[in-house]
Amino acid sequence: GENVEQHPSTLSVQEGDSAVIKCTYSDSASNYFPWYKQELGKRPQLIIDIRSNVGEKKDQRIAVTLNKTAKHFSLHITETQPEDSAVYFCAASGAGNDMRFGAGTRLTVKP
Amino acid sequence: EAQVTQNPRYLITVTGKKLTVTCSQNMNHEYMSWYRQDPGLGLRQIYYSMNVEVTDKGDVPEGYKVSRKEKRNFPLILESPSPNQTSLYFCASSPSPIEEQYFGPGTRLTVT
């Protein structure tokens, strides 16, 4: 089955700097790659997603890139703000319709 | 209001006492899932359902059962809970496996 690895597990940046979180997946048939943000005590919420027929997608300060050959995808947050502090999860949807999540990255943005 | 609801939100129980966590969505979504969240392990899919009467095992199905008799409901059943099932559980729904999943508020389960 699909296996998703996420790095780093923790990330601390200064406000205004950029943050990058990377994920790799194992199933070459995976075709949907969402990113979820989970604030403390809250439920996960989608922030951006990308499909396998697209290499990059951007939404304001957030972008995701996908390299199908290398089987990895990354989340880029520019001009970070304290409210970006949260746990971020990548995920991949496999050919079997299941969804595998990475272990999460705790991002701290220091003012 | 479009939402996914779960009940109960908190539950403390003892080993071996059967329990059910309910999940309901009002968005007419086909795809529903159950996840457990443990520190350092992220979200792990327990079971998922593509439609009524269609359920499949996720990554960690052992010790759990589900049913999908109606499109809106997807209960999670623990026939004989054990302490290693102490966790935070989320139900989620989406139109399909390759679209945004909407998560419920979570159920914190403690098995002693």
Tab-separated table of C-alpha atoms in Angstrom:
chain	number	residue	atom	x	y	z
A	1	GLY	CA	0.000	0.000	0.000
A	2	GLU	CA	0.867	3.679	-0.068
A	3	ASN	CA	3.463	5.056	2.342
A	4	VAL	CA	3.899	8.788	2.922
A	5	GLU	CA	6.933	10.271	4.677
A	6	GLN	CA	7.023	13.894	5.815
A	7	HIS	CA	9.951	16.103	6.830
A	8	PRO	CA	10.796	17.908	8.980
A	9	SER	CA	8.768	16.935	12.029
A	10	THR	CA	9.265	20.389	13.545
A	11	LEU	CA	10.078	23.693	11.884
A	12	SER	CA	10.666	27.071	13.486
A	13	VAL	CA	10.928	30.259	11.400
A	14	GLN	CA	10.951	33.985	11.982
A	15	GLU	CA	7.884	35.934	10.970
A	16	GLY	CA	8.223	36.974	7.346
A	17	ASP	CA	10.513	34.097	6.391
A	18	SER	CA	9.498	31.206	4.145
A	19	ALA	CA	8.720	27.669	5.292
A	20	VAL	CA	9.050	24.497	3.234
A	21	ILE	CA	7.695	21.062	4.159
A	22	LYS	CA	8.499	18.025	2.036
A	23	CYS	CA	6.733	14.704	1.530
A	24	THR	CA	7.541	11.563	-0.416
A	25	TYR	CA	5.139	8.820	-1.444
A	26	SER	CA	5.627	5.267	-2.637
A	27	ASP	CA	2.651	4.407	-4.865
A	28	SER	CA	3.212	5.680	-8.403
A	29	ALA	CA	-0.561	5.341	-9.031
A	30	SER	CA	-1.369	8.039	-6.434
A	31	ASN	CA	-3.073	10.948	-8.127
A	32	TYR	CA	-4.278	13.369	-5.443
A	33	PHE	CA	-2.098	15.180	-2.897
A	34	PRO	CA	-3.815	17.420	-0.311
A	35	TRP	CA	-2.290	19.441	2.511
A	36	TYR	CA	-4.167	19.947	5.764
A	37	LYS	CA	-3.578	22.417	8.577
A	38	GLN	CA	-4.526	21.552	12.145
A	39	GLU	CA	-4.523	24.235	14.794
A	40	LEU	CA	-4.248	23.244	18.430
A	41	GLY	CA	-7.412	21.475	19.595
A	42	LYS	CA	-9.102	21.819	16.212
A	43	ARG	CA	-9.949	19.518	13.343
A	44	PRO	CA	-7.732	19.307	10.207
A	45	GLN	CA	-8.729	21.646	7.398
A	46	LEU	CA	-7.629	21.606	3.768
A	47	ILE	CA	-5.366	24.478	2.754
A	48	ILE	CA	-4.336	23.406	-0.744
A	49	ASP	CA	-4.309	20.321	-2.942
A	50	ILE	CA	-2.766	19.226	-6.225
A	51	ARG	CA	-3.519	16.495	-8.726
A	52	SER	CA	-1.030	14.367	-10.590
A	53	ASN	CA	-1.568	16.149	-13.909
A	54	VAL	CA	-0.343	19.470	-12.451
A	55	GLY	CA	3.205	20.367	-11.413
A	56	GLU	CA	2.540	23.423	-9.280
A	57	LYS	CA	-0.387	25.250	-7.704
A	58	LYS	CA	-0.444	28.532	-5.838
A	59	ASP	CA	-2.970	30.236	-3.594
A	60	GLN	CA	-1.789	33.581	-2.244
A	61	ARG	CA	1.082	32.838	0.174
A	62	ILE	CA	0.787	29.069	-0.165
A	63	ALA	CA	2.098	26.925	-3.009
A	64	VAL	CA	2.487	23.217	-3.618
A	65	THR	CA	4.848	21.554	-6.088
A	66	LEU	CA	4.694	17.967	-7.304
A	67	ASN	CA	7.461	15.907	-8.874
A	68	LYS	CA	5.861	12.681	-10.117
A	69	THR	CA	9.120	11.187	-11.338
A	70	ALA	CA	10.774	11.524	-7.953
A	71	LYS	CA	7.476	10.891	-6.112
A	72	HIS	CA	7.707	13.877	-3.862
A	73	PHE	CA	5.669	17.017	-3.241
A	74	SER	CA	6.289	20.091	-1.142
A	75	LEU	CA	4.373	22.848	0.614
A	76	HIS	CA	5.788	26.358	0.452
A	77	ILE	CA	4.538	29.150	2.712
A	78	THR	CA	5.932	32.611	2.034
A	79	GLU	CA	5.860	35.687	4.280
A	80	THR	CA	4.940	33.573	7.269
A	81	GLN	CA	2.751	35.043	10.002
A	82	PRO	CA	2.189	33.932	13.613
A	83	GLU	CA	-1.260	32.599	12.633
A	84	ASP	CA	0.492	30.121	10.321
A	85	SER	CA	1.699	28.304	13.449
A	86	ALA	CA	0.023	24.870	13.409
A	87	VAL	CA	0.613	21.228	12.491
A	88	TYR	CA	0.617	20.574	8.750
A	89	PHE	CA	-0.122	17.190	7.208
A	90	CYS	CA	0.515	16.015	3.680
A	91	ALA	CA	-1.472	13.123	2.245
A	92	ALA	CA	-1.706	10.968	-0.856
A	93	SER	CA	-4.666	9.148	-2.302
A	94	GLY	CA	-3.696	5.742	-3.618
A	95	ALA	CA	-5.098	3.678	-6.455
A	96	GLY	CA	-7.222	1.806	-3.940
A	97	ASN	CA	-9.158	4.943	-2.911
A	98	ASP	CA	-7.562	4.986	0.516
A	99	MET	CA	-5.859	8.094	1.940
A	100	ARG	CA	-2.454	8.018	3.623
A	101	PHE	CA	-1.209	10.912	5.723
A	102	GLY	CA	2.287	11.918	6.679
A	103	ALA	CA	3.218	12.117	10.365
A	104	GLY	CA	2.875	15.901	10.426
A	105	THR	CA	5.106	18.972	10.767
A	106	ARG	CA	4.731	21.337	13.691
A	107	LEU	CA	5.417	24.828	12.336
A	108	THR	CA	6.171	27.641	14.759
A	109	VAL	CA	6.371	31.201	13.468
A	110	LYS	CA	8.174	33.464	15.919
A	111	PRO	CA	7.110	37.112	15.948
B	1	GLU	CA	-24.987	24.521	7.768
B	2	ALA	CA	-22.831	21.914	5.992
B	3	GLN	CA	-21.108	19.821	8.627
B	4	VAL	CA	-19.841	16.490	9.912
B	5	THR	CA	-20.933	15.617	13.424
B	6	GLN	CA	-19.554	13.000	15.797
B	7	ASN	CA	-20.828	11.716	19.110
B	8	PRO	CA	-19.732	11.444	21.788
B	9	ARG	CA	-16.967	14.041	21.839
B	10	TYR	CA	-15.325	12.507	24.888
B	11	LEU	CA	-15.561	8.962	26.185
B	12	ILE	CA	-13.842	7.091	28.987
B	13	THR	CA	-14.561	3.374	29.066
B	14	VAL	CA	-13.151	0.090	30.317
B	15	THR	CA	-11.476	-2.735	28.469
B	16	GLY	CA	-13.922	-5.040	26.711
B	17	LYS	CA	-17.031	-2.863	26.906
B	18	LYS	CA	-18.475	-2.477	23.406
B	19	LEU	CA	-18.923	1.071	22.185
B	20	THR	CA	-20.071	2.937	19.095
B	21	VAL	CA	-18.991	6.357	17.903
B	22	THR	CA	-21.499	7.896	15.540
B	23	CYS	CA	-20.698	10.048	12.514
B	24	SER	CA	-23.156	11.904	10.348
B	25	GLN	CA	-22.787	14.299	7.412
B	26	ASN	CA	-25.396	16.484	5.730
B	27	MET	CA	-23.524	17.210	2.476
B	28	ASN	CA	-24.666	14.144	0.506
B	29	HIS	CA	-21.059	12.983	0.261
B	30	GLU	CA	-20.312	9.540	-1.174
B	31	TYR	CA	-16.935	9.021	0.541
B	32	MET	CA	-16.575	8.722	4.317
B	33	SER	CA	-13.590	7.753	6.461
B	34	TRP	CA	-12.524	7.136	10.015
B	35	TYR	CA	-9.055	8.146	11.235
B	36	ARG	CA	-7.206	7.878	14.476
B	37	GLN	CA	-4.650	10.481	15.483
B	38	ASP	CA	-1.778	9.631	17.800
B	39	PRO	CA	1.230	11.834	18.664
B	40	GLY	CA	4.033	11.412	16.152
B	41	LEU	CA	1.983	9.139	13.896
B	42	GLY	CA	-0.235	11.620	12.118
B	43	LEU	CA	-3.657	10.576	10.902
B	44	ARG	CA	-4.080	6.906	10.130
B	45	GLN	CA	-7.085	5.707	8.179
B	46	ILE	CA	-9.059	2.949	9.891
B	47	TYR	CA	-11.849	2.275	7.391
B	48	TYR	CA	-13.368	4.096	4.466
B	49	SER	CA	-16.570	3.811	2.490
B	50	MET	CA	-17.136	4.680	-1.139
B	51	ASN	CA	-20.930	4.455	-0.864
B	52	VAL	CA	-23.791	2.739	0.945
B	53	GLU	CA	-22.937	-0.877	1.782
B	54	VAL	CA	-19.382	-0.448	0.401
B	55	THR	CA	-16.626	-0.357	3.026
B	56	ASP	CA	-12.900	-1.092	2.856
B	57	LYS	CA	-10.040	-1.453	5.296
B	58	GLY	CA	-7.626	1.391	5.699
B	59	ASP	CA	-4.185	1.285	7.245
B	60	VAL	CA	-5.148	0.209	10.772
B	61	PRO	CA	-8.482	-1.681	10.751
B	62	GLU	CA	-7.723	-4.270	13.463
B	63	GLY	CA	-10.131	-4.076	16.392
B	64	TYR	CA	-12.658	-1.869	14.591
B	65	LYS	CA	-15.839	-2.376	12.603
B	66	VAL	CA	-17.906	0.009	10.520
B	67	SER	CA	-21.201	-0.019	8.677
B	68	ARG	CA	-22.732	2.184	5.978
B	69	LYS	CA	-26.434	1.467	5.890
B	70	GLU	CA	-27.351	5.047	5.005
B	71	LYS	CA	-25.399	7.557	2.970
B	72	ARG	CA	-25.234	10.143	5.758
B	73	ASN	CA	-24.128	7.858	8.629
B	74	PHE	CA	-20.897	5.953	9.174
B	75	PRO	CA	-20.617	4.606	12.734
B	76	LEU	CA	-17.368	3.224	14.159
B	77	ILE	CA	-17.760	0.176	16.388
B	78	LEU	CA	-15.258	-1.135	18.906
B	79	GLU	CA	-16.526	-4.584	19.889
B	80	SER	CA	-13.948	-5.144	22.646
B	81	PRO	CA	-11.925	-1.988	23.255
B	82	SER	CA	-8.381	-2.274	24.542
B	83	PRO	CA	-6.056	0.376	26.045
B	84	ASN	CA	-4.081	0.632	22.776
B	85	GLN	CA	-7.212	2.058	21.164
B	86	THR	CA	-6.985	5.118	23.373
B	87	SER	CA	-6.732	7.886	20.802
B	88	LEU	CA	-8.341	10.894	19.121
B	89	TYR	CA	-10.748	9.768	16.411
B	90	PHE	CA	-11.907	11.805	13.421
B	91	CYS	CA	-14.649	11.075	10.959
B	92	ALA	CA	-14.437	12.770	7.553
B	93	SER	CA	-16.483	12.985	4.375
B	94	SER	CA	-15.946	14.152	0.809
B	95	PRO	CA	-17.676	13.853	-2.569
B	96	SER	CA	-14.947	11.427	-3.691
B	97	PRO	CA	-11.526	10.117	-2.499
B	98	ILE	CA	-9.759	12.770	-4.584
B	99	GLU	CA	-11.538	15.829	-3.210
B	100	GLU	CA	-11.369	17.872	-0.006
B	101	GLN	CA	-12.292	15.907	3.098
B	102	TYR	CA	-14.396	17.644	5.740
B	103	PHE	CA	-13.545	16.487	9.225
B	104	GLY	CA	-15.779	16.136	12.231
B	105	PRO	CA	-14.814	17.734	15.567
B	106	GLY	CA	-13.125	14.581	16.869
B	107	THR	CA	-13.842	12.063	19.624
B	108	ARG	CA	-11.308	11.623	22.396
B	109	LEU	CA	-11.495	8.018	23.599
B	110	THR	CA	-9.766	6.666	26.679
B	111	VAL	CA	-9.837	2.929	27.390
B	112	THR	CA	-8.700	1.911	30.876
